[in-house]
Amino acid sequence: MDDLPQWLPVAIVVVAIAVLVAVWFASRKRAAQAPTKPGNNRPRGLDALDTLQSWAPERSRILTGSERQAFAVLRKALPEHMILAQVPLARFLRVPTRNSYNEWMRRVGQLCADILVCNSSSEVIAVIEIRQPPAQESERGVKRHARMDRVLTAAGIALHVWREDVLPTPAAAREAILGAAAGLSPHEISGGGQARPFGMAGAPLAASALPLLEDDLPEATELHGHREPPPSTWFDDLDGAETDRARLEEDVKSV
């Protein structure tokens, strides 16, 4: 024992204290991430956040300017149909529940179709997506759209993709959605026939088909306090945050 260095006992004490501190921090971290109830996967810290103070709500528009123009085209082209906007896929698609429904919602169910065309019985005839030119889309946006396209096609729902800078005229939109010269049978129009996965980009929109709404004027926007809707890339940021959080959780588990 006399041969041991004098600093060794001090080093042992320092290492022991460091280990205790590390264990204490790790236990606090696990406690913060532990579910509050059995089956609840939310971290305990989230329950302590106030709904209004932590996520202060602000009113926004439902549609962007291009989507409002496309909506006006469809109302003029298909006055006998129901035109709905920003409907979540989970609202008009059903999937088996043998696998996690929450996982399906995370992947695609929470995404919204820009515009739905429905018959008088509220059956979906077609989905209209208003998108940016391909060169302007982000990589995540392209993947998100591809995922939505595959789901809609698999469900047998006709998908028409319109570029926001090249919208069709009402006549072209009606022909593309209902068939050449509107020659489809009522059964086919209601969605019982062959689905048309992709639509045409269309000709430039006629000026007469774009009524300038009062709320679209700059002064009206300021007066009523309207805000543009969250950009479509919001979902890409959400996907990225979820992915980063999942990776962080995996890293914590592996430590």
PDB file of C-alpha atoms in Angstrom:
ATOM      1  CA  MET A   1       0.000   0.000   0.000  1.00  0.00           C
ATOM      2  CA  ASP A   2       2.919   2.307   0.752  1.00  0.00           C
ATOM      3  CA  ASP A   3       4.021   1.919  -2.866  1.00  0.00           C
ATOM      4  CA  LEU A   4       0.762   3.422  -4.214  1.00  0.00           C
ATOM      5  CA  PRO A   5       0.988   6.978  -5.553  1.00  0.00           C
ATOM      6  CA  GLN A   6      -0.438   9.610  -3.237  1.00  0.00           C
ATOM      7  CA  TRP A   7      -2.749  10.968  -5.935  1.00  0.00           C
ATOM      8  CA  LEU A   8      -4.487   7.606  -6.565  1.00  0.00           C
ATOM      9  CA  PRO A   9      -7.094   7.895  -3.741  1.00  0.00           C
ATOM     10  CA  VAL A  10      -7.991  11.379  -4.941  1.00  0.00           C
ATOM     11  CA  ALA A  11      -8.389  10.118  -8.509  1.00  0.00           C
ATOM     12  CA  ILE A  12     -10.663   7.305  -7.334  1.00  0.00           C
ATOM     13  CA  VAL A  13     -12.877   9.773  -5.467  1.00  0.00           C
ATOM     14  CA  VAL A  14     -13.089  12.084  -8.515  1.00  0.00           C
ATOM     15  CA  VAL A  15     -14.033   9.190 -10.823  1.00  0.00           C
ATOM     16  CA  ALA A  16     -16.684   7.986  -8.377  1.00  0.00           C
ATOM     17  CA  ILE A  17     -18.226  11.452  -8.189  1.00  0.00           C
ATOM     18  CA  ALA A  18     -18.220  11.744 -12.000  1.00  0.00           C
ATOM     19  CA  VAL A  19     -19.987   8.374 -12.312  1.00  0.00           C
ATOM     20  CA  LEU A  20     -22.632   9.382  -9.766  1.00  0.00           C
ATOM     21  CA  VAL A  21     -23.266  12.677 -11.573  1.00  0.00           C
ATOM     22  CA  ALA A  22     -23.577  10.874 -14.931  1.00  0.00           C
ATOM     23  CA  VAL A  23     -26.040   8.363 -13.464  1.00  0.00           C
ATOM     24  CA  TRP A  24     -28.089  11.190 -11.950  1.00  0.00           C
ATOM     25  CA  PHE A  25     -28.317  13.069 -15.256  1.00  0.00           C
ATOM     26  CA  ALA A  26     -29.221   9.874 -17.132  1.00  0.00           C
ATOM     27  CA  SER A  27     -32.014   9.072 -14.665  1.00  0.00           C
ATOM     28  CA  ARG A  28     -33.456  12.577 -15.012  1.00  0.00           C
ATOM     29  CA  LYS A  29     -33.349  12.313 -18.803  1.00  0.00           C
ATOM     30  CA  ARG A  30     -35.167   8.973 -18.752  1.00  0.00           C
ATOM     31  CA  ALA A  31     -37.759  10.368 -16.356  1.00  0.00           C
ATOM     32  CA  ALA A  32     -38.448  13.308 -18.680  1.00  0.00           C
ATOM     33  CA  GLN A  33     -38.893  10.990 -21.652  1.00  0.00           C
ATOM     34  CA  ALA A  34     -40.959   8.384 -19.831  1.00  0.00           C
ATOM     35  CA  PRO A  35     -44.679   8.180 -20.760  1.00  0.00           C
ATOM     36  CA  THR A  36     -47.072   9.616 -18.200  1.00  0.00           C
ATOM     37  CA  LYS A  37     -49.486   6.708 -18.559  1.00  0.00           C
ATOM     38  CA  PRO A  38     -49.267   3.141 -19.863  1.00  0.00           C
ATOM     39  CA  GLY A  39     -49.658   3.230 -23.645  1.00  0.00           C
ATOM     40  CA  ASN A  40     -48.932   6.957 -23.828  1.00  0.00           C
ATOM     41  CA  ASN A  41     -45.757   7.518 -25.842  1.00  0.00           C
ATOM     42  CA  ARG A  42     -45.544  11.259 -25.267  1.00  0.00           C
ATOM     43  CA  PRO A  43     -42.653  12.558 -23.181  1.00  0.00           C
ATOM     44  CA  ARG A  44     -43.777  13.717 -19.749  1.00  0.00           C
ATOM     45  CA  GLY A  45     -42.451  17.209 -20.404  1.00  0.00           C
ATOM     46  CA  LEU A  46     -45.017  17.796 -23.168  1.00  0.00           C
ATOM     47  CA  ASP A  47     -47.923  17.443 -20.740  1.00  0.00           C
ATOM     48  CA  ALA A  48     -46.593  20.370 -18.733  1.00  0.00           C
ATOM     49  CA  LEU A  49     -46.848  22.745 -21.723  1.00  0.00           C
ATOM     50  CA  ASP A  50     -49.870  25.028 -21.878  1.00  0.00           C
ATOM     51  CA  THR A  51     -51.823  24.552 -25.117  1.00  0.00           C
ATOM     52  CA  LEU A  52     -52.372  28.252 -25.809  1.00  0.00           C
ATOM     53  CA  GLN A  53     -49.149  29.703 -24.458  1.00  0.00           C
ATOM     54  CA  SER A  54     -46.886  27.122 -26.078  1.00  0.00           C
ATOM     55  CA  TRP A  55     -48.759  27.085 -29.402  1.00  0.00           C
ATOM     56  CA  ALA A  56     -50.307  30.528 -29.748  1.00  0.00           C
ATOM     57  CA  PRO A  57     -52.970  30.159 -32.496  1.00  0.00           C
ATOM     58  CA  GLU A  58     -53.234  32.647 -35.344  1.00  0.00           C
ATOM     59  CA  ARG A  59     -55.887  32.735 -38.047  1.00  0.00           C
ATOM     60  CA  SER A  60     -54.758  31.962 -41.600  1.00  0.00           C
ATOM     61  CA  ARG A  61     -56.296  31.389 -44.993  1.00  0.00           C
ATOM     62  CA  ILE A  62     -57.113  27.874 -46.137  1.00  0.00           C
ATOM     63  CA  LEU A  63     -55.928  28.338 -49.730  1.00  0.00           C
ATOM     64  CA  THR A  64     -52.991  30.063 -51.383  1.00  0.00           C
ATOM     65  CA  GLY A  65     -53.557  32.499 -54.236  1.00  0.00           C
ATOM     66  CA  SER A  66     -52.989  29.812 -56.889  1.00  0.00           C
ATOM     67  CA  GLU A  67     -55.282  27.399 -55.068  1.00  0.00           C
ATOM     68  CA  ARG A  68     -58.019  30.035 -54.880  1.00  0.00           C
ATOM     69  CA  GLN A  69     -57.732  30.569 -58.625  1.00  0.00           C
ATOM     70  CA  ALA A  70     -57.935  26.817 -59.259  1.00  0.00           C
ATOM     71  CA  PHE A  71     -60.939  26.615 -56.934  1.00  0.00           C
ATOM     72  CA  ALA A  72     -62.685  29.340 -58.965  1.00  0.00           C
ATOM     73  CA  VAL A  73     -61.933  27.437 -62.196  1.00  0.00           C
ATOM     74  CA  LEU A  74     -63.462  24.242 -60.813  1.00  0.00           C
ATOM     75  CA  ARG A  75     -66.584  25.955 -59.507  1.00  0.00           C
ATOM     76  CA  LYS A  76     -67.158  27.410 -62.944  1.00  0.00           C
ATOM     77  CA  ALA A  77     -66.266  24.166 -64.744  1.00  0.00           C
ATOM     78  CA  LEU A  78     -68.296  21.832 -62.513  1.00  0.00           C
ATOM     79  CA  PRO A  79     -71.210  23.785 -61.003  1.00  0.00           C
ATOM     80  CA  GLU A  80     -73.177  20.575 -60.388  1.00  0.00           C
ATOM     81  CA  HIS A  81     -70.432  19.056 -58.243  1.00  0.00           C
ATOM     82  CA  MET A  82     -69.200  19.607 -54.701  1.00  0.00           C
ATOM     83  CA  ILE A  83     -65.800  21.293 -54.585  1.00  0.00           C
ATOM     84  CA  LEU A  84     -63.931  20.890 -51.291  1.00  0.00           C
ATOM     85  CA  ALA A  85     -60.529  22.214 -50.298  1.00  0.00           C
ATOM     86  CA  GLN A  86     -57.687  21.022 -48.069  1.00  0.00           C
ATOM     87  CA  VAL A  87     -59.221  17.714 -46.999  1.00  0.00           C
ATOM     88  CA  PRO A  88     -56.954  15.267 -45.104  1.00  0.00           C
ATOM     89  CA  LEU A  89     -56.484  11.926 -46.848  1.00  0.00           C
ATOM     90  CA  ALA A  90     -57.670  10.201 -43.685  1.00  0.00           C
ATOM     91  CA  ARG A  91     -61.064  11.875 -44.185  1.00  0.00           C
ATOM     92  CA  PHE A  92     -61.845  10.110 -47.469  1.00  0.00           C
ATOM     93  CA  LEU A  93     -59.608   7.017 -47.376  1.00  0.00           C
ATOM     94  CA  ARG A  94     -60.011   3.928 -45.223  1.00  0.00           C
ATOM     95  CA  VAL A  95     -57.189   1.491 -44.511  1.00  0.00           C
ATOM     96  CA  PRO A  96     -56.984  -1.840 -42.639  1.00  0.00           C
ATOM     97  CA  THR A  97     -56.124  -1.496 -38.971  1.00  0.00           C
ATOM     98  CA  ARG A  98     -54.096  -4.685 -38.600  1.00  0.00           C
ATOM     99  CA  ASN A  99     -51.037  -2.432 -38.579  1.00  0.00           C
ATOM    100  CA  SER A 100     -50.572   0.771 -36.599  1.00  0.00           C
ATOM    101  CA  TYR A 101     -53.092   3.384 -37.745  1.00  0.00           C
ATOM    102  CA  ASN A 102     -51.051   6.093 -36.035  1.00  0.00           C
ATOM    103  CA  GLU A 103     -48.073   5.152 -38.197  1.00  0.00           C
ATOM    104  CA  TRP A 104     -50.197   5.421 -41.358  1.00  0.00           C
ATOM    105  CA  MET A 105     -51.426   8.809 -40.191  1.00  0.00           C
ATOM    106  CA  ARG A 106     -47.836   9.929 -39.642  1.00  0.00           C
ATOM    107  CA  ARG A 107     -46.759   8.756 -43.083  1.00  0.00           C
ATOM    108  CA  VAL A 108     -49.603   9.995 -45.241  1.00  0.00           C
ATOM    109  CA  GLY A 109     -52.991  10.258 -43.490  1.00  0.00           C
ATOM    110  CA  GLN A 110     -52.306  13.745 -42.143  1.00  0.00           C
ATOM    111  CA  LEU A 111     -51.517  15.128 -45.604  1.00  0.00           C
ATOM    112  CA  CYS A 112     -54.240  17.178 -47.272  1.00  0.00           C
ATOM    113  CA  ALA A 113     -55.475  17.024 -50.843  1.00  0.00           C
ATOM    114  CA  ASP A 114     -55.550  20.547 -52.277  1.00  0.00           C
ATOM    115  CA  ILE A 115     -58.996  20.266 -53.883  1.00  0.00           C
ATOM    116  CA  LEU A 116     -61.563  17.447 -54.056  1.00  0.00           C
ATOM    117  CA  VAL A 117     -64.230  17.103 -56.729  1.00  0.00           C
ATOM    118  CA  CYS A 118     -67.217  15.140 -55.404  1.00  0.00           C
ATOM    119  CA  ASN A 119     -70.612  14.153 -56.765  1.00  0.00           C
ATOM    120  CA  SER A 120     -73.874  15.026 -55.029  1.00  0.00           C
ATOM    121  CA  SER A 121     -73.444  12.011 -52.732  1.00  0.00           C
ATOM    122  CA  SER A 122     -70.053  13.347 -51.565  1.00  0.00           C
ATOM    123  CA  GLU A 123     -68.179  10.529 -53.320  1.00  0.00           C
ATOM    124  CA  VAL A 124     -64.742  11.640 -54.464  1.00  0.00           C
ATOM    125  CA  ILE A 125     -64.445  11.817 -58.251  1.00  0.00           C
ATOM    126  CA  ALA A 126     -61.012  13.371 -58.502  1.00  0.00           C
ATOM    127  CA  VAL A 127     -58.241  15.026 -56.540  1.00  0.00           C
ATOM    128  CA  ILE A 128     -56.698  18.212 -57.903  1.00  0.00           C
ATOM    129  CA  GLU A 129     -53.177  19.028 -56.747  1.00  0.00           C
ATOM    130  CA  ILE A 130     -51.795  22.520 -57.363  1.00  0.00           C
ATOM    131  CA  ARG A 131     -48.015  22.262 -57.406  1.00  0.00           C
ATOM    132  CA  GLN A 132     -44.950  24.309 -58.168  1.00  0.00           C
ATOM    133  CA  PRO A 133     -42.810  23.643 -61.245  1.00  0.00           C
ATOM    134  CA  PRO A 134     -40.612  20.574 -60.603  1.00  0.00           C
ATOM    135  CA  ALA A 135     -37.445  22.674 -60.549  1.00  0.00           C
ATOM    136  CA  GLN A 136     -38.786  24.688 -57.600  1.00  0.00           C
ATOM    137  CA  GLU A 137     -39.793  21.738 -55.425  1.00  0.00           C
ATOM    138  CA  SER A 138     -37.604  20.539 -52.592  1.00  0.00           C
ATOM    139  CA  GLU A 139     -36.412  16.951 -52.396  1.00  0.00           C
ATOM    140  CA  ARG A 140     -38.682  16.290 -49.434  1.00  0.00           C
ATOM    141  CA  GLY A 141     -41.604  17.867 -51.272  1.00  0.00           C
ATOM    142  CA  VAL A 142     -41.077  15.576 -54.258  1.00  0.00           C
ATOM    143  CA  LYS A 143     -40.996  12.523 -51.985  1.00  0.00           C
ATOM    144  CA  ARG A 144     -44.113  13.664 -50.129  1.00  0.00           C
ATOM    145  CA  HIS A 145     -46.018  14.199 -53.367  1.00  0.00           C
ATOM    146  CA  ALA A 146     -44.873  10.833 -54.714  1.00  0.00           C
ATOM    147  CA  ARG A 147     -46.117   9.147 -51.545  1.00  0.00           C
ATOM    148  CA  MET A 148     -49.497  10.843 -51.833  1.00  0.00           C
ATOM    149  CA  ASP A 149     -49.733  10.026 -55.546  1.00  0.00           C
ATOM    150  CA  ARG A 150     -49.106   6.323 -54.919  1.00  0.00           C
ATOM    151  CA  VAL A 151     -51.760   6.194 -52.208  1.00  0.00           C
ATOM    152  CA  LEU A 152     -54.415   7.943 -54.315  1.00  0.00           C
ATOM    153  CA  THR A 153     -53.663   5.790 -57.360  1.00  0.00           C
ATOM    154  CA  ALA A 154     -53.849   2.611 -55.262  1.00  0.00           C
ATOM    155  CA  ALA A 155     -57.241   3.764 -53.964  1.00  0.00           C
ATOM    156  CA  GLY A 156     -58.510   4.183 -57.535  1.00  0.00           C
ATOM    157  CA  ILE A 157     -58.964   7.952 -57.249  1.00  0.00           C
ATOM    158  CA  ALA A 158     -58.186  10.040 -60.309  1.00  0.00           C
ATOM    159  CA  LEU A 159     -55.389  12.503 -59.659  1.00  0.00           C
ATOM    160  CA  HIS A 160     -54.924  15.662 -61.726  1.00  0.00           C
ATOM    161  CA  VAL A 161     -51.759  17.673 -61.121  1.00  0.00           C
ATOM    162  CA  TRP A 162     -51.940  21.312 -62.184  1.00  0.00           C
ATOM    163  CA  ARG A 163     -48.953  23.624 -62.154  1.00  0.00           C
ATOM    164  CA  GLU A 164     -49.685  26.789 -60.238  1.00  0.00           C
ATOM    165  CA  ASP A 165     -48.338  28.932 -63.082  1.00  0.00           C
ATOM    166  CA  VAL A 166     -50.252  27.097 -65.851  1.00  0.00           C
ATOM    167  CA  LEU A 167     -53.843  26.517 -64.761  1.00  0.00           C
ATOM    168  CA  PRO A 168     -56.395  25.145 -67.255  1.00  0.00           C
ATOM    169  CA  THR A 169     -59.470  26.944 -68.492  1.00  0.00           C
ATOM    170  CA  PRO A 170     -62.857  25.828 -67.102  1.00  0.00           C
ATOM    171  CA  ALA A 171     -63.613  23.995 -70.369  1.00  0.00           C
ATOM    172  CA  ALA A 172     -60.289  22.143 -70.318  1.00  0.00           C
ATOM    173  CA  ALA A 173     -60.711  21.313 -66.643  1.00  0.00           C
ATOM    174  CA  ARG A 174     -64.203  19.891 -67.176  1.00  0.00           C
ATOM    175  CA  GLU A 175     -63.081  17.761 -70.113  1.00  0.00           C
ATOM    176  CA  ALA A 176     -60.044  16.458 -68.254  1.00  0.00           C
ATOM    177  CA  ILE A 177     -62.006  15.543 -65.129  1.00  0.00           C
ATOM    178  CA  LEU A 178     -65.246  14.214 -66.588  1.00  0.00           C
ATOM    179  CA  GLY A 179     -63.829  12.758 -69.794  1.00  0.00           C
ATOM    180  CA  ALA A 180     -63.802  13.867 -73.409  1.00  0.00           C
ATOM    181  CA  ALA A 181     -66.990  15.827 -74.129  1.00  0.00           C
ATOM    182  CA  ALA A 182     -68.215  14.758 -70.667  1.00  0.00           C
ATOM    183  CA  GLY A 183     -69.039  11.385 -72.216  1.00  0.00           C
ATOM    184  CA  LEU A 184     -68.557   9.185 -69.145  1.00  0.00           C
ATOM    185  CA  SER A 185     -71.528   7.413 -67.660  1.00  0.00           C
ATOM    186  CA  PRO A 186     -72.845   8.477 -64.234  1.00  0.00           C
ATOM    187  CA  HIS A 187     -71.325   5.296 -62.774  1.00  0.00           C
ATOM    188  CA  GLU A 188     -67.904   6.196 -64.159  1.00  0.00           C
ATOM    189  CA  ILE A 189     -68.216   9.815 -63.102  1.00  0.00           C
ATOM    190  CA  SER A 190     -69.040   8.769 -59.528  1.00  0.00           C
ATOM    191  CA  GLY A 191     -65.747   6.937 -59.334  1.00  0.00           C
ATOM    192  CA  GLY A 192     -66.882   3.436 -60.242  1.00  0.00           C
ATOM    193  CA  GLY A 193     -64.983   3.355 -63.519  1.00  0.00           C
ATOM    194  CA  GLN A 194     -61.338   3.327 -64.484  1.00  0.00           C
ATOM    195  CA  ALA A 195     -59.358   5.875 -62.505  1.00  0.00           C
ATOM    196  CA  ARG A 196     -57.207   8.332 -64.416  1.00  0.00           C
ATOM    197  CA  PRO A 197     -54.048   8.649 -62.334  1.00  0.00           C
ATOM    198  CA  PHE A 198     -52.699  11.872 -63.749  1.00  0.00           C
ATOM    199  CA  GLY A 199     -54.256  14.867 -65.449  1.00  0.00           C
ATOM    200  CA  MET A 200     -52.994  17.408 -67.926  1.00  0.00           C
ATOM    201  CA  ALA A 201     -51.232  20.602 -66.992  1.00  0.00           C
ATOM    202  CA  GLY A 202     -53.712  22.504 -69.173  1.00  0.00           C
ATOM    203  CA  ALA A 203     -53.689  25.738 -71.093  1.00  0.00           C
ATOM    204  CA  PRO A 204     -53.151  29.144 -69.511  1.00  0.00           C
ATOM    205  CA  LEU A 205     -56.147  30.232 -67.491  1.00  0.00           C
ATOM    206  CA  ALA A 206     -58.529  32.640 -69.173  1.00  0.00           C
ATOM    207  CA  ALA A 207     -58.771  36.014 -67.479  1.00  0.00           C
ATOM    208  CA  SER A 208     -62.578  35.769 -67.303  1.00  0.00           C
ATOM    209  CA  ALA A 209     -62.243  32.623 -65.201  1.00  0.00           C
ATOM    210  CA  LEU A 210     -60.288  34.437 -62.514  1.00  0.00           C
ATOM    211  CA  PRO A 211     -62.649  36.785 -60.706  1.00  0.00           C
ATOM    212  CA  LEU A 212     -60.652  39.041 -58.411  1.00  0.00           C
ATOM    213  CA  LEU A 213     -62.107  38.457 -54.981  1.00  0.00           C
ATOM    214  CA  GLU A 214     -62.409  41.397 -52.631  1.00  0.00           C
ATOM    215  CA  ASP A 215     -60.346  39.592 -50.000  1.00  0.00           C
ATOM    216  CA  ASP A 216     -57.494  39.179 -52.488  1.00  0.00           C
ATOM    217  CA  LEU A 217     -56.869  42.931 -52.570  1.00  0.00           C
ATOM    218  CA  PRO A 218     -53.861  44.013 -50.467  1.00  0.00           C
ATOM    219  CA  GLU A 219     -55.894  46.532 -48.467  1.00  0.00           C
ATOM    220  CA  ALA A 220     -58.556  43.922 -47.718  1.00  0.00           C
ATOM    221  CA  THR A 221     -55.904  41.502 -46.535  1.00  0.00           C
ATOM    222  CA  GLU A 222     -54.549  44.071 -44.099  1.00  0.00           C
ATOM    223  CA  LEU A 223     -58.040  45.132 -42.998  1.00  0.00           C
ATOM    224  CA  HIS A 224     -59.310  41.660 -42.143  1.00  0.00           C
ATOM    225  CA  GLY A 225     -55.984  40.401 -40.812  1.00  0.00           C
ATOM    226  CA  HIS A 226     -55.956  37.416 -43.140  1.00  0.00           C
ATOM    227  CA  ARG A 227     -52.770  35.413 -43.315  1.00  0.00           C
ATOM    228  CA  GLU A 228     -51.615  33.115 -46.054  1.00  0.00           C
ATOM    229  CA  PRO A 229     -51.863  29.418 -45.180  1.00  0.00           C
ATOM    230  CA  PRO A 230     -48.805  27.513 -43.976  1.00  0.00           C
ATOM    231  CA  PRO A 231     -46.628  26.617 -46.993  1.00  0.00           C
ATOM    232  CA  SER A 232     -46.712  23.069 -48.303  1.00  0.00           C
ATOM    233  CA  THR A 233     -43.118  22.687 -47.128  1.00  0.00           C
ATOM    234  CA  TRP A 234     -44.460  22.787 -43.575  1.00  0.00           C
ATOM    235  CA  PHE A 235     -45.097  19.054 -43.888  1.00  0.00           C
ATOM    236  CA  ASP A 236     -41.536  18.543 -45.067  1.00  0.00           C
ATOM    237  CA  ASP A 237     -40.254  20.351 -41.978  1.00  0.00           C
ATOM    238  CA  LEU A 238     -42.571  18.238 -39.828  1.00  0.00           C
ATOM    239  CA  ASP A 239     -41.286  15.035 -41.413  1.00  0.00           C
ATOM    240  CA  GLY A 240     -37.734  16.219 -40.860  1.00  0.00           C
ATOM    241  CA  ALA A 241     -38.398  17.032 -37.208  1.00  0.00           C
ATOM    242  CA  GLU A 242     -40.023  13.652 -36.638  1.00  0.00           C
ATOM    243  CA  THR A 243     -37.096  11.908 -38.310  1.00  0.00           C
ATOM    244  CA  ASP A 244     -34.544  13.841 -36.283  1.00  0.00           C
ATOM    245  CA  ARG A 245     -36.414  13.104 -33.062  1.00  0.00           C
ATOM    246  CA  ALA A 246     -36.644   9.409 -33.914  1.00  0.00           C
ATOM    247  CA  ARG A 247     -32.909   9.310 -34.572  1.00  0.00           C
ATOM    248  CA  LEU A 248     -32.230  11.093 -31.288  1.00  0.00           C
ATOM    249  CA  GLU A 249     -34.364   8.572 -29.402  1.00  0.00           C
ATOM    250  CA  GLU A 250     -32.497   5.718 -31.060  1.00  0.00           C
ATOM    251  CA  ASP A 251     -29.175   7.306 -30.085  1.00  0.00           C
ATOM    252  CA  VAL A 252     -30.315   7.677 -26.470  1.00  0.00           C
ATOM    253  CA  LYS A 253     -31.429   4.039 -26.346  1.00  0.00           C
ATOM    254  CA  SER A 254     -28.114   2.858 -27.730  1.00  0.00           C
ATOM    255  CA  VAL A 255     -26.095   4.697 -25.059  1.00  0.00           C
TER     256      VAL A 255
END
